[in-house]
Short mmCIF file of C-alpha atoms in Angstrom, two decimals:
data_model
loop_
_atom_site.label_atom_id
_atom_site.label_comp_id
_atom_site.label_asym_id
_atom_site.label_seq_id
_atom_site.Cartn_x
_atom_site.Cartn_y
_atom_site.Cartn_z
CA MET R 1 -181.33 -31.67 55.92
CA CYS R 2 -178.75 -29.82 57.97
CA LYS R 3 -181.45 -27.88 59.70
CA ASN R 4 -182.72 -30.97 61.47
CA HIS R 5 -179.36 -32.16 62.62
CA THR R 6 -177.24 -29.22 63.50
CA ILE R 7 -177.49 -26.52 66.03
CA ILE R 8 -175.46 -23.47 66.40
CA PHE R 9 -173.98 -23.15 69.79
CA THR R 10 -171.44 -20.46 69.28
CA PHE R 11 -173.67 -17.91 70.88
CA VAL R 12 -172.40 -14.41 70.86
CA ILE R 13 -171.45 -12.91 74.10
CA MET R 14 -173.83 -10.13 73.22
CA VAL R 15 -176.60 -12.57 73.92
CA GLN R 16 -176.38 -11.57 77.53
CA LYS R 17 -177.45 -8.08 76.55
CA MET R 18 -180.50 -9.33 74.68
CA ASP R 19 -183.42 -11.28 75.87
CA MET R 20 -182.92 -14.92 74.93
CA ALA R 21 -186.24 -15.39 73.18
CA ASP R 22 -185.69 -12.18 71.27
CA PHE R 23 -182.21 -13.33 70.24
CA ILE R 24 -183.61 -16.59 68.88
CA SER R 25 -186.35 -14.77 66.99
CA ASN R 26 -184.55 -11.64 65.84
CA GLY R 27 -180.80 -12.06 66.33
CA PHE R 28 -180.25 -12.45 62.61
CA LYS R 29 -181.20 -8.79 62.16
CA GLN R 30 -178.15 -7.74 64.20
CA PHE R 31 -175.79 -10.60 63.29
CA ILE R 32 -174.77 -12.29 60.06
CA PRO R 33 -176.36 -15.75 60.15
CA GLN R 34 -174.59 -19.02 59.31
CA LEU R 35 -171.14 -17.54 59.97
CA SER R 36 -169.38 -17.45 63.32
CA ILE R 37 -165.96 -16.85 64.84
CA ASP R 38 -164.21 -19.18 67.26
CA CYS R 39 -161.10 -18.15 69.16
CA THR R 40 -158.40 -20.63 70.17
CA ILE R 41 -156.65 -18.75 72.97
CA PHE R 42 -153.45 -20.40 74.13
CA GLY R 43 -151.94 -19.41 77.45
CA TYR R 44 -148.27 -20.00 78.24
CA HIS R 45 -146.99 -19.87 81.79
CA GLU R 46 -143.99 -21.54 83.37
CA ASN R 47 -143.54 -24.24 80.76
CA GLN R 48 -147.21 -25.07 80.45
CA LEU R 49 -149.42 -24.54 77.41
CA LYS R 50 -153.13 -24.19 78.09
CA VAL R 51 -156.22 -23.35 76.07
CA LEU R 52 -159.24 -21.34 77.17
CA LEU R 53 -162.54 -23.25 77.06
CA ARG R 54 -166.08 -22.64 78.16
CA SER R 55 -168.93 -24.93 79.06
CA TRP R 56 -172.64 -24.29 78.62
CA LYS R 57 -175.24 -24.49 81.30
CA GLY R 58 -177.30 -27.60 80.74
CA VAL R 59 -174.84 -29.29 78.36
CA ASP R 60 -171.94 -31.59 79.13
CA GLY R 61 -168.80 -30.86 77.16
CA TRP R 62 -166.63 -27.85 76.49
CA CYS R 63 -166.09 -25.56 73.52
CA LEU R 64 -164.01 -22.62 72.34
CA PRO R 65 -165.18 -19.08 73.06
CA GLY R 66 -166.98 -17.88 69.97
CA GLY R 67 -169.72 -15.73 68.60
CA TYR R 68 -171.48 -14.20 65.66
CA ILE R 69 -170.37 -11.20 63.63
CA ASP R 70 -172.33 -8.00 64.13
CA ARG R 71 -173.45 -6.59 60.79
CA SER R 72 -171.62 -3.36 61.58
CA GLU R 73 -168.22 -4.81 62.53
CA SER R 74 -165.44 -6.38 60.47
CA ILE R 75 -164.53 -9.99 61.20
CA GLU R 76 -161.28 -8.75 62.82
CA GLU R 77 -163.25 -6.49 65.14
CA ALA R 78 -165.60 -9.33 65.99
CA ALA R 79 -162.69 -11.60 66.89
CA HIS R 80 -161.14 -8.95 69.15
CA ARG R 81 -164.48 -8.28 70.82
CA ILE R 82 -165.00 -11.97 71.55
CA LEU R 83 -161.49 -12.34 72.93
CA ASN R 84 -161.93 -9.25 75.10
CA GLU R 85 -165.26 -10.39 76.45
CA ARG R 86 -163.84 -13.75 77.50
CA THR R 87 -160.46 -12.65 78.87
CA GLY R 88 -160.64 -8.94 79.60
CA LEU R 89 -157.62 -8.46 77.31
CA THR R 90 -157.26 -5.80 74.63
CA ASN R 91 -154.56 -5.26 72.01
CA VAL R 92 -153.77 -8.96 71.81
CA PHE R 93 -152.22 -10.23 68.60
CA LEU R 94 -154.98 -12.38 67.11
CA GLN R 95 -154.29 -14.33 63.99
CA GLN R 96 -156.84 -15.79 61.63
CA TYR R 97 -155.74 -19.31 60.77
CA TYR R 98 -158.50 -21.28 59.07
CA THR R 99 -162.19 -21.25 58.19
CA PHE R 100 -164.07 -24.43 59.00
CA GLY R 101 -166.90 -25.34 56.67
CA ASP R 102 -167.57 -29.07 56.63
CA LEU R 103 -171.20 -29.99 56.23
CA ARG R 104 -171.64 -31.65 59.58
CA ARG R 105 -168.97 -29.84 61.55
CA LEU R 106 -171.29 -29.09 64.45
CA MET R 107 -172.28 -32.71 64.87
CA ASN R 108 -170.61 -35.98 65.67
CA PRO R 109 -172.24 -38.96 67.32
CA GLY R 110 -171.10 -37.88 70.78
CA ASN R 111 -172.19 -34.31 70.24
CA GLU R 112 -175.53 -35.31 68.81
CA ILE R 113 -176.63 -37.00 71.99
CA LEU R 114 -175.28 -34.21 74.16
CA LEU R 115 -176.93 -31.52 72.10
CA LYS R 116 -180.26 -33.14 71.49
CA SER R 117 -180.77 -33.46 75.20
CA SER R 118 -180.04 -29.78 75.77
CA TRP R 119 -182.45 -26.91 76.28
CA LEU R 120 -180.80 -25.01 73.47
CA TYR R 121 -181.52 -27.60 70.83
CA LYS R 122 -185.17 -27.60 71.66
CA ASP R 123 -185.51 -23.83 71.63
CA ALA R 124 -183.28 -22.90 68.71
CA ARG R 125 -183.57 -25.67 66.12
CA GLY R 126 -186.37 -24.07 64.14
CA SER R 127 -184.78 -20.61 64.17
CA TRP R 128 -181.89 -19.01 62.25
CA LEU R 129 -179.62 -20.60 64.88
CA GLY R 130 -180.56 -24.05 63.62
CA ASP R 131 -178.96 -23.56 60.18
CA ARG R 132 -175.57 -24.87 59.16
CA THR R 133 -172.79 -22.55 60.34
CA ILE R 134 -169.30 -21.95 58.95
CA SER R 135 -166.74 -20.69 61.44
CA ILE R 136 -163.66 -18.52 61.06
CA GLY R 137 -160.88 -19.61 63.44
CA TYR R 138 -158.57 -17.11 65.14
CA TYR R 139 -155.82 -17.93 67.59
CA ALA R 140 -153.91 -15.95 70.18
CA LEU R 141 -150.89 -16.92 72.25
CA ILE R 142 -150.86 -14.95 75.50
CA GLU R 143 -149.20 -14.92 78.86
CA PHE R 144 -151.50 -17.07 80.92
CA SER R 145 -151.47 -15.02 84.10
CA LYS R 146 -152.51 -11.80 82.33
CA ALA R 147 -155.98 -13.06 81.41
CA VAL R 148 -158.93 -13.36 83.75
CA PRO R 149 -161.40 -15.83 82.20
CA LYS R 150 -164.97 -14.58 82.44
CA PRO R 151 -167.97 -16.83 81.84
CA ASP R 152 -171.11 -15.11 80.59
CA GLU R 153 -174.56 -15.82 81.96
CA PHE R 154 -175.08 -18.79 79.61
CA SER R 155 -171.83 -20.44 80.61
CA LYS R 156 -171.39 -22.85 83.44
CA ASP R 157 -167.66 -22.16 83.38
CA CYS R 158 -164.80 -20.57 81.48
CA ALA R 159 -161.38 -21.96 82.33
CA TRP R 160 -157.86 -22.85 81.20
CA TRP R 161 -157.19 -26.46 80.25
CA ASP R 162 -153.82 -28.08 79.78
CA ILE R 163 -153.56 -29.00 76.10
CA GLN R 164 -152.20 -32.39 77.08
CA ASN R 165 -155.33 -33.08 79.06
CA LEU R 166 -158.38 -31.67 77.28
CA PRO R 167 -161.95 -32.46 78.31
CA VAL R 168 -164.66 -33.76 75.93
CA LEU R 169 -165.02 -31.10 73.24
CA LEU R 170 -168.23 -30.26 71.42
CA PHE R 171 -168.61 -29.81 67.64
CA ASP R 172 -165.37 -29.83 65.63
CA HIS R 173 -163.53 -27.85 68.28
CA GLU R 174 -160.90 -30.49 68.90
CA GLN R 175 -160.04 -30.25 65.20
CA MET R 176 -159.94 -26.45 65.52
CA ILE R 177 -157.50 -26.62 68.41
CA ASN R 178 -155.29 -29.14 66.61
CA LYS R 179 -155.20 -27.00 63.49
CA ALA R 180 -154.26 -23.96 65.56
CA ILE R 181 -151.42 -25.82 67.29
CA ASN R 182 -150.11 -27.11 63.98
CA THR R 183 -150.27 -23.61 62.52
CA ILE R 184 -148.26 -22.18 65.43
CA ARG R 185 -145.71 -25.01 65.19
CA THR R 186 -145.22 -24.34 61.50
CA GLN R 187 -144.92 -20.61 62.14
CA LEU R 188 -142.07 -21.23 64.58
CA LYS R 189 -140.03 -22.15 61.50
CA TYR R 190 -140.27 -18.70 60.02
CA GLN R 191 -141.26 -16.39 62.86
CA PRO R 192 -139.75 -15.55 66.23
CA VAL R 193 -141.86 -16.22 69.31
CA GLY R 194 -141.56 -15.16 72.93
CA LEU R 195 -142.30 -11.43 73.11
CA ASN R 196 -145.11 -10.95 75.65
CA LEU R 197 -144.82 -14.58 76.70
CA LEU R 198 -141.59 -14.40 78.69
CA PRO R 199 -140.51 -11.84 81.30
CA ASN R 200 -138.62 -8.85 79.94
CA LYS R 201 -135.31 -10.50 80.86
CA PHE R 202 -134.87 -14.21 80.30
CA THR R 203 -132.21 -16.85 79.82
CA LEU R 204 -131.70 -18.92 76.69
CA PRO R 205 -132.82 -22.09 78.52
CA GLU R 206 -136.08 -20.33 79.39
CA LEU R 207 -136.61 -19.35 75.76
CA GLN R 208 -135.75 -22.89 74.67
CA LYS R 209 -138.32 -24.25 77.11
CA LEU R 210 -140.98 -22.07 75.47
CA TYR R 211 -140.12 -23.51 72.05
CA GLU R 212 -140.06 -27.04 73.42
CA THR R 213 -143.42 -26.59 75.14
CA ILE R 214 -145.07 -25.38 71.95
CA LEU R 215 -143.39 -28.03 69.79
CA ASP R 216 -143.94 -30.75 72.42
CA ARG R 217 -140.43 -32.11 71.83
CA THR R 218 -136.92 -31.43 72.98
CA ILE R 219 -134.43 -29.45 70.91
CA ASP R 220 -130.67 -29.94 71.04
CA ARG R 221 -129.32 -27.14 73.23
CA ARG R 222 -126.39 -26.13 71.04
CA ASN R 223 -128.46 -26.25 67.88
CA PHE R 224 -131.11 -24.11 69.55
CA GLN R 225 -128.63 -21.49 70.74
CA LYS R 226 -126.85 -21.30 67.41
CA LYS R 227 -130.06 -20.84 65.41
CA ILE R 228 -131.80 -18.49 67.79
CA LEU R 229 -128.76 -16.22 68.12
CA SER R 230 -128.23 -16.12 64.37
CA LEU R 231 -131.75 -14.68 64.00
CA GLY R 232 -130.47 -11.42 65.47
CA VAL R 233 -133.58 -10.67 67.53
CA LEU R 234 -131.90 -11.12 70.93
CA LYS R 235 -129.83 -8.64 72.93
CA ARG R 236 -127.41 -10.11 75.46
CA LEU R 237 -127.53 -8.10 78.69
CA ASP R 238 -124.61 -7.49 80.96
CA GLN R 239 -126.39 -9.47 83.67
CA ARG R 240 -126.57 -13.06 84.71
CA ARG R 241 -129.08 -15.12 86.63
CA LYS R 242 -127.61 -16.92 89.60
CA ILE R 243 -129.26 -20.33 89.74
CA GLY R 244 -126.58 -22.37 91.46
CA ALA R 245 -123.00 -22.43 92.64
CA HIS R 246 -121.64 -22.93 89.14
CA ARG R 247 -124.60 -21.91 87.02
CA SER R 248 -125.31 -18.32 86.13
CA PRO R 249 -126.63 -18.10 82.57
CA SER R 250 -126.63 -14.74 80.76
CA LEU R 251 -129.82 -12.76 80.61
CA PHE R 252 -131.26 -11.67 77.27
CA THR R 253 -134.01 -9.40 76.10
CA PHE R 254 -135.73 -9.05 72.73
CA ASP R 255 -134.59 -6.31 70.39
CA LYS R 256 -138.12 -5.21 69.57
CA VAL R 257 -137.25 -3.47 66.32
CA LYS R 258 -135.42 -6.53 64.97
CA TYR R 259 -138.10 -8.83 66.36
CA LYS R 260 -140.81 -6.97 64.47
CA ARG R 261 -138.71 -6.90 61.33
CA ALA R 262 -138.22 -10.69 61.56
CA LEU R 263 -141.99 -11.06 61.91
CA SER R 264 -142.72 -8.95 58.84
CA GLU R 265 -139.98 -10.65 56.81
CA SER R 266 -141.05 -14.14 57.90
CA LYS R 267 -137.61 -14.85 59.28
CA GLY R 268 -137.37 -17.60 61.83
CA PRO R 269 -135.02 -20.17 63.31
CA GLY R 270 -136.42 -23.03 61.22
CA PHE R 271 -137.11 -25.53 64.04
CA MET W 1 -176.06 0.69 55.73
CA CYS W 2 -174.04 -1.84 53.85
CA LYS W 3 -177.07 -2.84 51.87
CA ASN W 4 -177.09 0.45 50.03
CA HIS W 5 -173.41 0.50 49.27
CA THR W 6 -172.29 -2.98 48.49
CA ILE W 7 -173.17 -5.42 45.83
CA ILE W 8 -172.22 -9.01 45.56
CA PHE W 9 -170.61 -9.79 42.32
CA THR W 10 -169.07 -13.13 43.00
CA PHE W 11 -171.84 -14.87 41.20
CA VAL W 12 -171.77 -18.59 41.29
CA ILE W 13 -171.11 -20.32 38.10
CA MET W 14 -174.32 -22.18 38.76
CA VAL W 15 -176.10 -18.98 37.86
CA GLN W 16 -175.90 -20.06 34.27
CA LYS W 17 -178.07 -23.03 35.10
CA MET W 18 -180.71 -20.86 36.73
CA ASP W 19 -182.78 -18.11 35.35
CA MET W 20 -181.24 -14.79 36.38
CA ALA W 21 -184.37 -13.28 37.86
CA ASP W 22 -185.04 -16.48 39.75
CA PHE W 23 -181.47 -16.48 41.07
CA ILE W 24 -181.87 -12.94 42.36
CA SER W 25 -185.19 -13.77 44.00
CA ASN W 26 -184.59 -17.29 45.25
CA GLY W 27 -180.87 -18.08 45.06
CA PHE W 28 -180.52 -17.84 48.84
CA LYS W 29 -182.62 -21.00 49.14
CA GLN W 30 -179.91 -22.97 47.35
CA PHE W 31 -176.84 -21.02 48.49
CA ILE W 32 -175.63 -19.68 51.82
CA PRO W 33 -176.02 -15.90 51.63
CA GLN W 34 -173.37 -13.35 52.68
CA LEU W 35 -170.54 -15.85 52.27
CA SER W 36 -168.62 -16.52 49.06
CA ILE W 37 -165.46 -18.19 47.82
CA ASP W 38 -162.87 -16.57 45.59
CA CYS W 39 -160.10 -18.55 43.94
CA THR W 40 -156.68 -17.06 43.19
CA ILE W 41 -155.40 -19.43 40.53
CA PHE W 42 -151.76 -18.92 39.65
CA GLY W 43 -150.38 -20.35 36.44
CA TYR W 44 -146.67 -20.98 35.95
CA HIS W 45 -145.21 -21.56 32.53
CA GLU W 46 -141.70 -20.93 31.22
CA ASN W 47 -140.66 -18.47 33.90
CA GLN W 48 -143.87 -16.52 33.91
CA LEU W 49 -146.37 -16.28 36.74
CA LYS W 50 -149.93 -15.47 35.78
CA VAL W 51 -153.27 -15.26 37.52
CA LEU W 52 -156.68 -16.22 36.17
CA LEU W 53 -159.19 -13.37 36.04
CA ARG W 54 -162.65 -12.84 34.65
CA SER W 55 -164.52 -9.79 33.54
CA TRP W 56 -168.27 -9.20 33.68
CA LYS W 57 -170.44 -8.24 30.80
CA GLY W 58 -171.45 -4.61 31.24
CA VAL W 59 -168.78 -3.76 33.82
CA ASP W 60 -165.24 -2.51 33.31
CA GLY W 61 -162.67 -4.18 35.51
CA TRP W 62 -161.65 -7.72 36.34
CA CYS W 63 -162.09 -10.00 39.30
CA LEU W 64 -161.18 -13.43 40.61
CA PRO W 65 -163.35 -16.43 39.74
CA GLY W 66 -165.68 -16.96 42.65
CA GLY W 67 -169.06 -18.13 43.74
CA TYR W 68 -171.44 -18.99 46.53
CA ILE W 69 -171.51 -22.16 48.60
CA ASP W 70 -174.33 -24.57 47.90
CA ARG W 71 -176.10 -25.52 51.11
CA SER W 72 -175.34 -29.17 50.44
CA GLU W 73 -171.59 -28.88 49.80
CA SER W 74 -168.64 -28.24 52.09
CA ILE W 75 -166.56 -25.12 51.49
CA GLU W 76 -163.76 -27.35 50.12
CA GLU W 77 -166.15 -28.88 47.62
CA ALA W 78 -167.40 -25.46 46.61
CA ALA W 79 -163.85 -24.23 45.98
CA HIS W 80 -163.05 -27.27 43.82
CA ARG W 81 -166.27 -26.88 41.87
CA ILE W 82 -165.55 -23.22 41.16
CA LEU W 83 -161.99 -23.99 40.07
CA ASN W 84 -163.21 -26.81 37.84
CA GLU W 85 -165.88 -24.71 36.23
CA ARG W 86 -163.39 -21.98 35.34
CA THR W 87 -160.45 -24.14 34.24
CA GLY W 88 -161.72 -27.62 33.44
CA LEU W 89 -159.21 -28.97 35.97
CA THR W 90 -159.93 -31.56 38.65
CA ASN W 91 -157.76 -32.88 41.47
CA VAL W 92 -155.87 -29.64 41.78
CA PHE W 93 -154.25 -28.87 45.12
CA LEU W 94 -156.31 -25.95 46.39
CA GLN W 95 -155.32 -24.26 49.59
CA GLN W 96 -157.44 -22.05 51.77
CA TYR W 97 -155.35 -19.04 52.76
CA TYR W 98 -157.49 -16.29 54.26
CA THR W 99 -161.06 -15.13 54.83
CA PHE W 100 -161.75 -11.53 53.90
CA GLY W 101 -164.34 -9.75 56.00
CA ASP W 102 -163.79 -6.01 56.03
CA LEU W 103 -166.97 -3.98 56.17
CA ARG W 104 -166.57 -2.30 52.82
CA ARG W 105 -164.48 -4.90 51.04
CA LEU W 106 -166.66 -4.92 47.97
CA MET W 107 -166.40 -1.18 47.51
CA ASN W 108 -163.72 1.36 46.91
CA PRO W 109 -164.14 4.70 45.18
CA GLY W 110 -163.17 3.28 41.81
CA ASN W 111 -165.37 0.26 42.17
CA GLU W 112 -168.31 2.25 43.38
CA ILE W 113 -168.56 4.18 40.15
CA LEU W 114 -168.00 1.08 38.07
CA LEU W 115 -170.57 -0.94 39.93
CA LYS W 116 -173.24 1.67 40.33
CA SER W 117 -173.33 2.12 36.58
CA SER W 118 -173.75 -1.61 36.01
CA TRP W 119 -176.87 -3.58 35.25
CA LEU W 120 -176.16 -5.88 38.18
CA TYR W 121 -176.22 -3.16 40.80
CA LYS W 122 -179.60 -2.01 39.65
CA ASP W 123 -181.13 -5.48 39.59
CA ALA W 124 -179.57 -7.05 42.66
CA ARG W 125 -179.16 -4.32 45.27
CA GLY W 126 -182.48 -4.89 46.98
CA SER W 127 -182.10 -8.68 47.03
CA TRP W 128 -180.04 -11.09 49.15
CA LEU W 129 -177.18 -10.33 46.73
CA GLY W 130 -177.06 -6.75 47.95
CA ASP W 131 -176.01 -7.67 51.50
CA ARG W 132 -172.46 -7.48 52.83
CA THR W 133 -170.48 -10.57 51.85
CA ILE W 134 -167.49 -12.23 53.49
CA SER W 135 -165.26 -14.26 51.20
CA ILE W 136 -163.07 -17.29 51.81
CA GLY W 137 -159.91 -17.16 49.66
CA TYR W 138 -158.37 -20.30 48.15
CA TYR W 139 -155.32 -20.42 45.94
CA ALA W 140 -153.92 -22.93 43.49
CA LEU W 141 -150.60 -22.99 41.67
CA ILE W 142 -150.93 -24.91 38.41
CA GLU W 143 -149.10 -25.51 35.19
CA PHE W 144 -150.43 -22.77 32.99
CA SER W 145 -150.80 -24.77 29.80
CA LYS W 146 -152.93 -27.47 31.42
CA ALA W 147 -155.88 -25.16 32.08
CA VAL W 148 -158.38 -23.98 29.51
CA PRO W 149 -160.06 -20.84 30.90
CA LYS W 150 -163.81 -20.89 30.36
CA PRO W 151 -165.98 -17.80 30.74
CA ASP W 152 -169.58 -18.42 31.73
CA GLU W 153 -172.53 -16.67 30.11
CA PHE W 154 -172.27 -13.65 32.42
CA SER W 155 -168.59 -13.14 31.70
CA LYS W 156 -167.16 -11.04 28.94
CA ASP W 157 -163.86 -12.86 29.28
CA CYS W 158 -161.82 -15.26 31.40
CA ALA W 159 -158.09 -15.03 30.85
CA TRP W 160 -154.57 -15.28 32.26
CA TRP W 161 -152.88 -12.05 33.32
CA ASP W 162 -149.22 -11.58 34.09
CA ILE W 163 -148.96 -10.76 37.80
CA GLN W 164 -146.51 -7.98 36.96
CA ASN W 165 -149.10 -6.37 34.75
CA LEU W 166 -152.57 -6.71 36.26
CA PRO W 167 -155.61 -4.83 34.95
CA VAL W 168 -157.94 -2.72 37.12
CA LEU W 169 -159.35 -5.09 39.73
CA LEU W 170 -162.80 -4.84 41.28
CA PHE W 171 -163.62 -5.08 45.00
CA ASP W 172 -160.72 -6.09 47.28
CA HIS W 173 -159.39 -8.58 44.76
CA GLU W 174 -156.00 -6.91 44.40
CA GLN W 175 -155.58 -7.37 48.14
CA MET W 176 -156.68 -11.00 47.79
CA ILE W 177 -154.07 -11.65 45.10
CA ASN W 178 -151.32 -9.94 47.11
CA LYS W 179 -152.20 -11.95 50.20
CA ALA W 180 -152.11 -15.16 48.16
CA ILE W 181 -148.68 -14.32 46.69
CA ASN W 182 -147.30 -13.46 50.11
CA THR W 183 -148.68 -16.72 51.50
CA ILE W 184 -146.99 -18.73 48.75
CA ARG W 185 -143.69 -16.86 49.23
CA THR W 186 -143.75 -17.62 52.95
CA GLN W 187 -144.61 -21.25 52.29
CA LEU W 188 -141.51 -21.60 50.10
CA LYS W 189 -139.55 -21.34 53.33
CA TYR W 190 -141.00 -24.51 54.75
CA GLN W 191 -142.43 -26.43 51.79
CA PRO W 192 -141.00 -27.73 48.55
CA VAL W 193 -142.53 -26.45 45.31
CA GLY W 194 -142.28 -27.62 41.72
CA LEU W 195 -144.17 -30.91 41.44
CA ASN W 196 -146.79 -30.54 38.67
CA LEU W 197 -145.26 -27.18 37.69
CA LEU W 198 -142.10 -28.41 35.98
CA PRO W 199 -141.71 -31.20 33.42
CA ASN W 200 -140.98 -34.62 34.91
CA LYS W 201 -137.25 -34.12 34.26
CA PHE W 202 -135.69 -30.74 34.89
CA THR W 203 -132.37 -29.06 35.64
CA LEU W 204 -131.49 -27.24 38.83
CA PRO W 205 -131.38 -23.90 36.96
CA GLU W 206 -134.97 -24.55 35.80
CA LEU W 207 -136.06 -25.25 39.37
CA GLN W 208 -134.21 -22.17 40.57
CA LYS W 209 -136.00 -20.08 37.97
CA LEU W 210 -139.35 -21.28 39.34
CA TYR W 211 -138.35 -20.15 42.83
CA GLU W 212 -137.06 -16.85 41.51
CA THR W 213 -140.24 -16.22 39.54
CA ILE W 214 -142.45 -16.81 42.57
CA LEU W 215 -140.18 -14.81 44.88
CA ASP W 216 -139.63 -12.10 42.27
CA ARG W 217 -135.93 -11.90 43.16
CA THR W 218 -132.73 -13.68 42.27
CA ILE W 219 -131.18 -16.32 44.51
CA ASP W 220 -127.47 -17.05 44.69
CA ARG W 221 -126.90 -20.17 42.56
CA ARG W 222 -124.64 -22.03 44.95
CA ASN W 223 -126.80 -21.22 47.96
CA PHE W 224 -129.87 -22.43 46.04
CA GLN W 225 -128.27 -25.71 45.02
CA LYS W 226 -126.90 -26.41 48.48
CA LYS W 227 -130.22 -25.81 50.21
CA ILE W 228 -132.43 -27.51 47.67
CA LEU W 229 -130.27 -30.63 47.55
CA SER W 230 -130.09 -30.84 51.35
CA LEU W 231 -133.88 -31.09 51.41
CA GLY W 232 -133.60 -34.60 50.00
CA VAL W 233 -136.61 -34.36 47.69
CA LEU W 234 -134.62 -34.51 44.43
CA LYS W 235 -133.30 -37.54 42.58
CA ARG W 236 -130.33 -36.95 40.26
CA LEU W 237 -130.85 -38.85 37.00
CA ASP W 238 -128.11 -40.40 34.96
CA GLN W 239 -128.96 -37.98 32.15
CA ARG W 240 -127.87 -34.52 31.12
CA ARG W 241 -129.46 -31.79 29.08
CA LYS W 242 -127.24 -30.57 26.23
CA ILE W 243 -127.71 -26.82 26.04
CA GLY W 244 -124.38 -25.75 24.58
CA ALA W 245 -120.87 -26.85 23.72
CA HIS W 246 -119.72 -26.75 27.32
CA ARG W 247 -123.01 -26.76 29.14
CA SER W 248 -124.89 -29.94 29.92
CA PRO W 249 -126.50 -29.70 33.37
CA SER W 250 -127.71 -32.84 35.10
CA LEU W 251 -131.37 -33.72 34.98
CA PHE W 252 -133.33 -34.26 38.16
CA THR W 253 -136.75 -35.52 39.09
CA PHE W 254 -138.75 -35.27 42.31
CA ASP W 255 -138.74 -38.20 44.69
CA LYS W 256 -142.48 -38.10 45.23
CA VAL W 257 -142.47 -40.00 48.51
CA LYS W 258 -139.87 -37.68 50.04
CA TYR W 259 -141.56 -34.64 48.48
CA LYS W 260 -144.88 -35.49 50.12
CA ARG W 261 -143.16 -36.21 53.40
CA ALA W 262 -141.48 -32.79 53.26
CA LEU W 263 -144.90 -31.23 52.62
CA SER W 264 -146.51 -32.97 55.57
CA GLU W 265 -143.55 -32.20 57.85
CA SER W 266 -143.37 -28.56 56.71
CA LYS W 267 -139.77 -29.00 55.64
CA GLY W 268 -138.47 -26.51 53.12
CA PRO W 269 -135.32 -24.83 51.88
CA GLY W 270 -135.90 -21.67 53.89
CA PHE W 271 -135.53 -19.11 51.09
#
């Protein structure tokens, strides 16, 4: 039975406000059992794409920040709360992208050994936390330097990891991250990206670098400029950036009204 | 509290195999409580787009076919089972599109009156079925004539409805249908559509009509043909359809290998 093999690790941040033993015994009265939220928070900064991970005290391996849904909050509110508690950020655009519900999603051979040797497995396996859990995935794409990762008292650490160089991930969280990246890459085809990720004024090569970093491939420069300009979301400023004797590319900014319209109309450059 | 206001109506089809009173008392032992699946099944046939709905005995109003998740099945398996039980179809491409978790999603003023006057509300409100429920939405797009809608013993009816002319819908199911349609319309930008919806051989105007029906707008004929042919998923056959003295459009078929590649690479005509 699932109960004997799985363990739910996506402890709500609220745990810190409750006594641990009480949470294990009575948490299900406050939270919906068997359903959690995990947030894949990507951070972009100077041509690097990172993801926010946390590690548990007493367990090797990292996982996404996640938690349970309070019975009095919507799943959207729960996702925003979890994001805020781990990054200090509010008003971040969070997008639900997939719900993960495989039977043994919290276990794989590597995880099993890690988890069975942990304090949590021993304490929680017979409780509501030991049941199979289905998790709703949300992602956010934020400017890296704006977030201050905050571990809670059950975490050993909470930190940014380069997506090209991830540590050992617990549960199905590697699959969750991959699905989130693939979702973002597909969305680049029909949505603009860059607002809140780049400085207010930027050059086309800087915007191209953002696309290339997310897509993890190069794009032909002329093709990029043609498609991105035809979207109509950019305003060319009467300023240039001096980056060399013969190089001073024009500066651009996003036309926020047209940017938002492109988002709502699912209009993108099609890369 | 939610318990007093909401009622879970997305009864699993399996209910018919259990005694009703036993299901209300003990169903949570077999199924995961507070989490359901609802399927938005679109049927296309001769330029019409329909959606499969069911009505409950003793309640006015229609809803999507749905059910609970057996503790021993994945959410994917549960969605396929529910689809199969309502349509007789197997191996249908079902896509998860959104999980609905607003606090009062099962209630709105119209529903409240409908539900509170129903037999189900009276019997189930104090049980596990009376708790707040979060629902995972899946959609399918199938050839209308291939499915045989089957009501279960708790349903008054199970039938196709034209999406332009929907009946009164219970819960948040109108929102679920709208979200599914919008998801499909966005996917048309980066995915081909038509395989299993059109006959094996079809004309470009027939394919265009499918796109126009889903998008609910006309597309310029030359623009359509240029974009759809550039996708590379069509094979022109050495046959024509005779539809008039001077009209005999070429017949096409899908190149299944290239079609599937376009699906996996998220390559679409961009409409």
